[in-house]
CSV table of C-alpha atoms in Angstrom, one decimal:
chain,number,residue,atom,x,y,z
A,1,UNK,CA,31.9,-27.3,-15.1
A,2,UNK,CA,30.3,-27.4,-11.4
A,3,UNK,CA,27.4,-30.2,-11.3
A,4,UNK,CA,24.2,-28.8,-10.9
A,5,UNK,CA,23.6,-30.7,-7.7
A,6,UNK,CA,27.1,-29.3,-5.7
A,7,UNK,CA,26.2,-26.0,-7.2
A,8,UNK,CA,22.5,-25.7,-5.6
A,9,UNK,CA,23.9,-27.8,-2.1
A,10,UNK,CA,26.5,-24.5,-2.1
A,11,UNK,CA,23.9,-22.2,-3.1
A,12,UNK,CA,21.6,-23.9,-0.1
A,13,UNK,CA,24.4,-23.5,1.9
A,14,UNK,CA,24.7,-19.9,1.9
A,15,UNK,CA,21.2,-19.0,1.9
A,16,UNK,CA,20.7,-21.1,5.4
A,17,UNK,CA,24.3,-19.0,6.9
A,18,UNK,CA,22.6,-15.8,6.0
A,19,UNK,CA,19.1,-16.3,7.4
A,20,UNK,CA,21.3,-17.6,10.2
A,21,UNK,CA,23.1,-14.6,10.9
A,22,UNK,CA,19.4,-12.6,10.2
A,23,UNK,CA,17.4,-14.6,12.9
A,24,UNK,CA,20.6,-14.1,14.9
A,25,UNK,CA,20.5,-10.1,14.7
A,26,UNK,CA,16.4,-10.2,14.8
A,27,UNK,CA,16.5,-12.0,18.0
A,28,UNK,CA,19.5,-10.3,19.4
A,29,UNK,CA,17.3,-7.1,18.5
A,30,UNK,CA,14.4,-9.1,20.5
A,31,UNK,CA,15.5,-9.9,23.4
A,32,UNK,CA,17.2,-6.0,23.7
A,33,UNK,CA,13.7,-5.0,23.5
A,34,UNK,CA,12.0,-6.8,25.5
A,35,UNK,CA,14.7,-6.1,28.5
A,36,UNK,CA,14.6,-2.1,28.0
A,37,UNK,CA,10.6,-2.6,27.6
A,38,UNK,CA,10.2,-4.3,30.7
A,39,UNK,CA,12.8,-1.5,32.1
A,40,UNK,CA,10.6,1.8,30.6
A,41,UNK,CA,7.7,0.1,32.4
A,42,UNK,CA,9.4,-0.1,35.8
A,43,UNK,CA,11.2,3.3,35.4
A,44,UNK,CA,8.0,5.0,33.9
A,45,UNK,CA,6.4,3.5,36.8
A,46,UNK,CA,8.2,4.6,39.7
A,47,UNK,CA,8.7,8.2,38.4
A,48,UNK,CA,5.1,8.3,37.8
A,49,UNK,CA,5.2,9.2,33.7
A,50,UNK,CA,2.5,8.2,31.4
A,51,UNK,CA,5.2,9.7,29.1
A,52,UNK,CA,7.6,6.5,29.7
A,53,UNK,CA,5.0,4.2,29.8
A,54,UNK,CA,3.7,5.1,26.3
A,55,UNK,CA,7.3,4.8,25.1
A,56,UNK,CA,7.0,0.9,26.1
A,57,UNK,CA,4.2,0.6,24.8
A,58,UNK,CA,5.3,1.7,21.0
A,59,UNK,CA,8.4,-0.3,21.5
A,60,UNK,CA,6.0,-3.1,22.5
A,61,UNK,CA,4.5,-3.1,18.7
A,62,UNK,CA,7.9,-3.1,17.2
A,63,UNK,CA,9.1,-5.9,19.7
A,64,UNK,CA,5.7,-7.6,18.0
A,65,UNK,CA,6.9,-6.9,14.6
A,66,UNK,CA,10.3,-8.1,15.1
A,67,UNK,CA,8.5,-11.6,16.3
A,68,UNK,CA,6.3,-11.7,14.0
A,69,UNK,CA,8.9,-12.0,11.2
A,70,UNK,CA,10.8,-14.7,13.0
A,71,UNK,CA,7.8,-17.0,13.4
A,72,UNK,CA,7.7,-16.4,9.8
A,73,UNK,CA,11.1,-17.4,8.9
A,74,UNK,CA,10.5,-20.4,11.3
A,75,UNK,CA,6.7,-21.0,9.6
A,76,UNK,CA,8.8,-21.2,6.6
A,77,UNK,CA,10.6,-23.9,7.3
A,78,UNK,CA,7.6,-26.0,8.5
A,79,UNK,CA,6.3,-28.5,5.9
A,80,UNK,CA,2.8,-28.4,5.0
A,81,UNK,CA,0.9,-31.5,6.9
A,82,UNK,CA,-2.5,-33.6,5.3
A,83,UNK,CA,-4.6,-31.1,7.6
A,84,UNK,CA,-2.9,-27.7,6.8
A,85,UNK,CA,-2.1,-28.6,3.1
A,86,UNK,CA,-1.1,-24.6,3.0
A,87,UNK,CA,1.4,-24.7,5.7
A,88,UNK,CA,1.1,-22.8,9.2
A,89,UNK,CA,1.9,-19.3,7.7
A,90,UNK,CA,-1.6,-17.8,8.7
A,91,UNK,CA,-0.7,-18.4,12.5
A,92,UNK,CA,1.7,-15.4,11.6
A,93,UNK,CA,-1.5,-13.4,10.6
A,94,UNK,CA,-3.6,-14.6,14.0
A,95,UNK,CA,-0.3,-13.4,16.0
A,96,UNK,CA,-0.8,-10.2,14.5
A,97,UNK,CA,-4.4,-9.8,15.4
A,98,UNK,CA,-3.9,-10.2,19.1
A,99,UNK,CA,-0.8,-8.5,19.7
A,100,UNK,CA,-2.5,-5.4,18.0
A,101,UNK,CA,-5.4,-6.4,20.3
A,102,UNK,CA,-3.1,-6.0,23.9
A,103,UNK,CA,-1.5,-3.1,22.3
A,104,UNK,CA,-5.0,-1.1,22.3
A,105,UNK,CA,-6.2,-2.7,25.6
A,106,UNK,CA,-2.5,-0.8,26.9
A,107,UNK,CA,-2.9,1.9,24.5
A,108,UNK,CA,-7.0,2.8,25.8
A,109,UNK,CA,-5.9,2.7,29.9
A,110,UNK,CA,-3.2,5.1,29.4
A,111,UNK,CA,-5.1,7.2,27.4
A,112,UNK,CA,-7.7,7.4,30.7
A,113,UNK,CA,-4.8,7.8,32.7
A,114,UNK,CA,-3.6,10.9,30.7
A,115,UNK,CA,-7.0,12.3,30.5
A,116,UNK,CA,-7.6,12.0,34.5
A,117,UNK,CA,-4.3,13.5,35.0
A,118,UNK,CA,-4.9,16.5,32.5
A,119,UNK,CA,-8.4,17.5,34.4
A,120,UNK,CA,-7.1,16.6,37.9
A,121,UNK,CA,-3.7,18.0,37.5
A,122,UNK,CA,-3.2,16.0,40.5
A,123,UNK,CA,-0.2,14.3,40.2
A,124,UNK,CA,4.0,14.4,40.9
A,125,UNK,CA,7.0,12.8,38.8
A,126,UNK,CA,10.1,12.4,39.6
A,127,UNK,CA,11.5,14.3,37.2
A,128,UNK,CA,15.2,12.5,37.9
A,129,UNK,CA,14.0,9.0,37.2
A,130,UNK,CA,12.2,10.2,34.0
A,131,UNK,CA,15.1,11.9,32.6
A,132,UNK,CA,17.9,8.3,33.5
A,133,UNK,CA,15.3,6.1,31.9
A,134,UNK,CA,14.9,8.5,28.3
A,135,UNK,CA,18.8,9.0,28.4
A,136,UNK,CA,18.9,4.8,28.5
A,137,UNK,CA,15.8,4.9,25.6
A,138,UNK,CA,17.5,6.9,23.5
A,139,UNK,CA,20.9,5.0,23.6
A,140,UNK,CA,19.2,1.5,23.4
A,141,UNK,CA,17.8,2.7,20.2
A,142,UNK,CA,20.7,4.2,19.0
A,143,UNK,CA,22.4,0.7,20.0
A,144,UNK,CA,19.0,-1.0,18.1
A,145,UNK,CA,19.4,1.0,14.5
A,146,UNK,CA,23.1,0.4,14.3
A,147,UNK,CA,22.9,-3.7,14.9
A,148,UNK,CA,20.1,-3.7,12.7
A,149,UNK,CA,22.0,-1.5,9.7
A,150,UNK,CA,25.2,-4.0,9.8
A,151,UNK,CA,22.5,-6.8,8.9
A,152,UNK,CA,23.2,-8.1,5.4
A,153,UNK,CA,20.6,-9.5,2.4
A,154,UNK,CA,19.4,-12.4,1.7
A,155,UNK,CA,17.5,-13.4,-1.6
A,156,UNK,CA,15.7,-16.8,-2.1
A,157,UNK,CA,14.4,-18.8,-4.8
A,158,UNK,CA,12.2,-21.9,-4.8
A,159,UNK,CA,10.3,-23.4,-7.9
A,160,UNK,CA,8.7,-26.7,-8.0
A,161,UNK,CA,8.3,-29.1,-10.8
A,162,UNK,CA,5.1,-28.6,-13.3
A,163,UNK,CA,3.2,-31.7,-14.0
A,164,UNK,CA,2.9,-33.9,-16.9
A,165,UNK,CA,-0.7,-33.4,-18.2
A,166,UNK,CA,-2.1,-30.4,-19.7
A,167,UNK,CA,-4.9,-31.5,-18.5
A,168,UNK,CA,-4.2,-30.5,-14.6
A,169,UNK,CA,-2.9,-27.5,-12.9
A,170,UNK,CA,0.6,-26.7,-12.3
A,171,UNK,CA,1.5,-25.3,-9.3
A,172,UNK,CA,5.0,-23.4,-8.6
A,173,UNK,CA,6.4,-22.0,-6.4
A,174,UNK,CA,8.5,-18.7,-5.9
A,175,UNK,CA,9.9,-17.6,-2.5
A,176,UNK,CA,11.2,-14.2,-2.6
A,177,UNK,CA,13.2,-13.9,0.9
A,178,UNK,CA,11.6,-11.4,3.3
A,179,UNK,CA,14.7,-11.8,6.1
A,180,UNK,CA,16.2,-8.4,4.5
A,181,UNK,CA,13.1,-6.7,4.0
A,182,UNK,CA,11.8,-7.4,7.5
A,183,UNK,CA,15.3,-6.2,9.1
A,184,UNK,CA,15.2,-3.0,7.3
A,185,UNK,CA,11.5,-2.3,8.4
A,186,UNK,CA,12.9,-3.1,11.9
A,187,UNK,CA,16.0,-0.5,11.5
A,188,UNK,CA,13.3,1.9,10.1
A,189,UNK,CA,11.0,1.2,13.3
A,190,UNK,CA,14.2,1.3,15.3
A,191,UNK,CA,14.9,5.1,14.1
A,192,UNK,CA,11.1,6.2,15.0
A,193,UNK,CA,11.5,4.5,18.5
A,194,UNK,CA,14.5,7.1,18.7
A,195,UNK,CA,12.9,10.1,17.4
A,196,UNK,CA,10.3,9.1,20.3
A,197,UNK,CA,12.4,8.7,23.0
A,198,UNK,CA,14.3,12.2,22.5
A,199,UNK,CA,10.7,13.5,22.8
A,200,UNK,CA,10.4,11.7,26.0
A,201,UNK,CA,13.9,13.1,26.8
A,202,UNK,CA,12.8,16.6,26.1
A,203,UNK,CA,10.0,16.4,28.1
A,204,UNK,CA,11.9,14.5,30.6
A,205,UNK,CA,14.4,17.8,30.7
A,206,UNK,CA,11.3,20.0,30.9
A,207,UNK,CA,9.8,18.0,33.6
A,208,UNK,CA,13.1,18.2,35.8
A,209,UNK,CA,13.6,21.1,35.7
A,210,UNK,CA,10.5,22.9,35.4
A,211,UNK,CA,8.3,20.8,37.7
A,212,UNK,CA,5.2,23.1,36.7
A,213,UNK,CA,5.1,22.1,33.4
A,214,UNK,CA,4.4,18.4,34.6
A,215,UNK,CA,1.4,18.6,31.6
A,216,UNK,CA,4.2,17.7,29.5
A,217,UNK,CA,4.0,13.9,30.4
A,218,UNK,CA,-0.1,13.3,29.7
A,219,UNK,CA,0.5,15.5,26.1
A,220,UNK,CA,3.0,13.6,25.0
A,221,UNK,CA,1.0,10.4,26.4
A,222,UNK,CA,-1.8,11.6,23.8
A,223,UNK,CA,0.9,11.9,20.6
A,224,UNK,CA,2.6,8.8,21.1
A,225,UNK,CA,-0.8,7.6,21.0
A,226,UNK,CA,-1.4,8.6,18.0
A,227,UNK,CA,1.6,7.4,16.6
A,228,UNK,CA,1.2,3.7,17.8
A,229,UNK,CA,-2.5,4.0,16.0
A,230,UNK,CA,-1.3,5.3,13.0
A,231,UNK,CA,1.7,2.4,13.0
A,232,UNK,CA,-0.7,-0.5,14.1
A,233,UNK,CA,-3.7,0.3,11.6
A,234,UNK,CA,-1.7,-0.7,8.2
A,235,UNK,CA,-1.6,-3.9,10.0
A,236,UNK,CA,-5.1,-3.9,11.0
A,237,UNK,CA,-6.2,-3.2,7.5
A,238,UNK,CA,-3.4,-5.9,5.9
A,239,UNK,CA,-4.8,-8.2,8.6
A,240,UNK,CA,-8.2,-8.2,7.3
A,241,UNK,CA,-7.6,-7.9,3.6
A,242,UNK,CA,-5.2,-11.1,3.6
A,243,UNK,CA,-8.2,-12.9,5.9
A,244,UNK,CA,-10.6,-12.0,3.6
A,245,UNK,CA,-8.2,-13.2,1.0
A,246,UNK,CA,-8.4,-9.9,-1.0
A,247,UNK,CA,-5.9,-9.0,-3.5
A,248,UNK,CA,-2.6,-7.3,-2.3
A,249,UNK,CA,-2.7,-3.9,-2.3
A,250,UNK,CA,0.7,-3.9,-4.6
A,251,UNK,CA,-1.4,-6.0,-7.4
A,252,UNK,CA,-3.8,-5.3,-10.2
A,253,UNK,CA,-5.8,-8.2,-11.4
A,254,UNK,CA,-6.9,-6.4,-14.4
A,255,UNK,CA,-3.6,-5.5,-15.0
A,256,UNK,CA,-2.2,-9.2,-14.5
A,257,UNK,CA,-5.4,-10.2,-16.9
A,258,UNK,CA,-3.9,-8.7,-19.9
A,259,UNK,CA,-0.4,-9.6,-19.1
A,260,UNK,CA,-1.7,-13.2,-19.3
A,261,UNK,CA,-3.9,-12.4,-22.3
A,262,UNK,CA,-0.8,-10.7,-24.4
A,263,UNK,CA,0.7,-14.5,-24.2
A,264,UNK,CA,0.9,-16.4,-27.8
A,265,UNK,CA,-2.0,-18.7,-28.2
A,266,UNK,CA,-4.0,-17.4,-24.9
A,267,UNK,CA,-7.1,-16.7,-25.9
A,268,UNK,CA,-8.8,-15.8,-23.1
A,269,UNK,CA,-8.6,-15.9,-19.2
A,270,UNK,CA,-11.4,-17.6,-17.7
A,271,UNK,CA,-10.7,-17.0,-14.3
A,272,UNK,CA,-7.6,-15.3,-12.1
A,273,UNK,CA,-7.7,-15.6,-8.3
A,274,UNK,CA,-5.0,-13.9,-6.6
A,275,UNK,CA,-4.8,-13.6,-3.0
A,276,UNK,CA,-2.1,-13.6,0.4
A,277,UNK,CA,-1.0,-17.0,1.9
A,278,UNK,CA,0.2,-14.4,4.7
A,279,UNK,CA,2.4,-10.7,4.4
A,280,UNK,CA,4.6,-10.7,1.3
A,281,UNK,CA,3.1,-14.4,0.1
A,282,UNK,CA,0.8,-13.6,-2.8
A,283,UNK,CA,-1.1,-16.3,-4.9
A,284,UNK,CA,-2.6,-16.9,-8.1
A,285,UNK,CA,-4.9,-19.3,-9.9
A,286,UNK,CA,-5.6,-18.5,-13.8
A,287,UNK,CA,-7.8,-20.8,-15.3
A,288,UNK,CA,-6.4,-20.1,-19.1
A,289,UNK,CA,-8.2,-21.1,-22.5
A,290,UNK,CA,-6.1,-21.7,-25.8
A,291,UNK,CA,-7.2,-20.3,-29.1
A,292,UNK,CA,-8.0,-22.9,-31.7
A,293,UNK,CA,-5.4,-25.4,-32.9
A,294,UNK,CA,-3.2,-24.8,-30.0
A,295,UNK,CA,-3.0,-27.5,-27.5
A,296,UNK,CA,0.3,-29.1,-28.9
A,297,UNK,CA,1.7,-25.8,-27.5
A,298,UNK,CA,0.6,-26.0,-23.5
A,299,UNK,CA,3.5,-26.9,-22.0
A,300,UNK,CA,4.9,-23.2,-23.8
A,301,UNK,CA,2.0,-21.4,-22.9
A,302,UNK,CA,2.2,-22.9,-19.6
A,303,UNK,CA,5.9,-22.0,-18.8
A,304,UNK,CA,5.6,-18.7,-19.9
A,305,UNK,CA,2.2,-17.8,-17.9
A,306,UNK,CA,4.5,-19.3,-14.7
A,307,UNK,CA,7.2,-17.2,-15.2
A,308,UNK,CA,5.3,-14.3,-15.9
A,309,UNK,CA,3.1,-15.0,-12.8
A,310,UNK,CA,6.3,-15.6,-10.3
A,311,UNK,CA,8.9,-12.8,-11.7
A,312,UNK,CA,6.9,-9.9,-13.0
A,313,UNK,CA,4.5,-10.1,-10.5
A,314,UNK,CA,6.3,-11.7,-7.7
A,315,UNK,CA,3.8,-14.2,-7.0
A,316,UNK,CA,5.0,-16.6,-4.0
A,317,UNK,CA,2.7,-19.7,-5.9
A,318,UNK,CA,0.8,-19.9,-8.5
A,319,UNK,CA,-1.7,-22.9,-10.3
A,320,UNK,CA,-2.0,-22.9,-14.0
A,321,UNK,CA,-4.8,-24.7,-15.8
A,322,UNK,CA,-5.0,-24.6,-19.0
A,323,UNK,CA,-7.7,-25.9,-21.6
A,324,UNK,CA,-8.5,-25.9,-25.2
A,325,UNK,CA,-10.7,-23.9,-27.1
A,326,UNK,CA,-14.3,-24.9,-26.8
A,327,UNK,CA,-17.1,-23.5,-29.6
A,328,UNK,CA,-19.5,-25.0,-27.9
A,329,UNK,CA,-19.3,-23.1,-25.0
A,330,UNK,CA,-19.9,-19.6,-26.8
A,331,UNK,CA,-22.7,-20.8,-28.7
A,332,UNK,CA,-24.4,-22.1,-25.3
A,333,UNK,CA,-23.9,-18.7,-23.9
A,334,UNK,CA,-25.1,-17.6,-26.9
A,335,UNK,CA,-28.2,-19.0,-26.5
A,336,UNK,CA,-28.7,-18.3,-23.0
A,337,UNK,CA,-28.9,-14.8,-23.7
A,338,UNK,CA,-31.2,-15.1,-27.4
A,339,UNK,CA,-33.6,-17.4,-24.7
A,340,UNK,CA,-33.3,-14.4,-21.9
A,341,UNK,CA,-33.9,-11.5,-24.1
């Protein structure tokens, strides 16, 4: 039989290759971004199209979104310090918030731009120009969804050891790996860049050869607008529920209340805190009481509460406390509300 320690150094092994070969295809993905961005710009530029400018733009917000994941993978790795017990995984979050900030600040002078040019009408584009750069779009993000499909999974686990004393918390942990994930949500973002860039293609062909209807470039200025506000306000609204530290929208604390409460000798949940560490980190603290007669069993009731918390709900940590029953305390309330009635 394999000793457990060779066994986990292998299994380590292979997790660090794959989110190797991830960061590798992510950054790959990056950098291809960032060149044909900075090209769009220049292209959209000289022919004059508000059209190819917008088309940077939205690939600007995926280029974000690709970076945003690696500084996560890389935040990952980063051990918590005596000032940021917690880790740096909330500078992923900040990130967020001011690239969706210079996104808008693009997004609203464009926008102006269009809307001059649709009143004015007073404008020329090089039709030629226009139509080369949304030919090269719409390859680079052909190029962009296939190097991102070939990307493989990865799937992590980490769980720390609980304490010794009932009478402190125990806190887990429970890393799900969001490498995969985040390179599928790239190859998804990848195939609306290319949906967007035959538009731009279209109205690039229309453009060239039908110079009069130049209106073409502001309207689809005004609905790849759109689309970048509808693709940047999920994470506007995630941003603020995880800084707020509500609960994730994919949990139900009532829900995760009476899973805890179904638990042999739980009798009742005190308190249960759940909220995001950052995107796709969700935490938990359940303050737990034991029914009468039942503090032998804690360290049960404590590993079942753990593994209920970390696999059926997919928290990424989690602090159990657990106490025993207390009389006392029902009679006080008790007579709190007798002396307030």
């Amino acid at each position: 039989m394999t000793p457990a320690p060779l066994t986990y150094s292998c299994s380590r092994r292979r997790e660090l290759l794959k989110q190797r070969k991830v960061k590798t295809r992510l950054t790959i993905a990056a950098v291809l971004y960032l060149l044909f961005m900075i090209g769009e710009l220049v292209g959209g530029y000289i022919a004059n199209s508000l059209a190819i400018m917008t088309d940077a733009l939205h690939m600007l917000t995926d280029l974000s979104a690709i970076i945003l994941t690696l500084l996560a993978l890389w935040l990952s790795s980063k051990s918590p310090t005596k000032r940021f017990t917690f880790g740096f995984h909330r500078l992923e979050v900040l990130s967020a918030m001011i690239s969706v900030l210079l996104v808008y600040i693009l997004m609203g002078f464009l926008l102006y731009e269009a809307v001059q040019r649709t009143i004015h009408m007073k404008y020329e584009i090089n039709g030629d120009i226009m139509l080369i750069t949304a030919a090269v779009g719409v390859a680079v993000n052909v190029i962009m969804g296939f190097l991102l499909n070939q990307s493989g999974h990865h799937h992590a686990h980490s769980h720390s050891l609980p304490p010794n004393s009932p009478t402190t918390g125990s806190v887990c942990g429970h890393n799900h790996g969001q490498d995969s994930l985040a390179v599928r949500a790239a190859f998804v973002h990848a195939l609306g860049d290319l949906v967007q860039s035959v538009g731009v293609l279209i109205a690039a062909y229309i453009i060239r050869f039908k110079p009069e209807y130049k209106i073409a470039d502001p309207i689809c200025t005004y609905v790849f607008s759109l689309l970048v506000a509808f693709t940047t306000f999920r994470i506007i609204w995630d941003t603020v529920v995880i800084i707020l530290e509500g609960v994730p929208r994919h949990l139900n604390v009532d829900y995760i209340k009476e899973a805890l409460m179904k638990i042999e000798d739980v009798h009742s949940v005190e308190d249960l805190n759940v909220w995001s560490l950052t995107s796709g980190k969700p935490m938990a603290i359940a303050h737990i009481q034991l029914i009468p007669g039942s503090s032998s069993k804690w360290e049960d009731v404590q590993s079942k509460a753990k593994h209920l918390l970390l696999n059926t709900f997919g928290m990424y940590k989690c602090t159990i406390q657990l106490q025993s029953y207390r009389q006392e305390v029902d009679r006080t309330c008790a007579n709190c509300q007798s002396s307030s009635s």
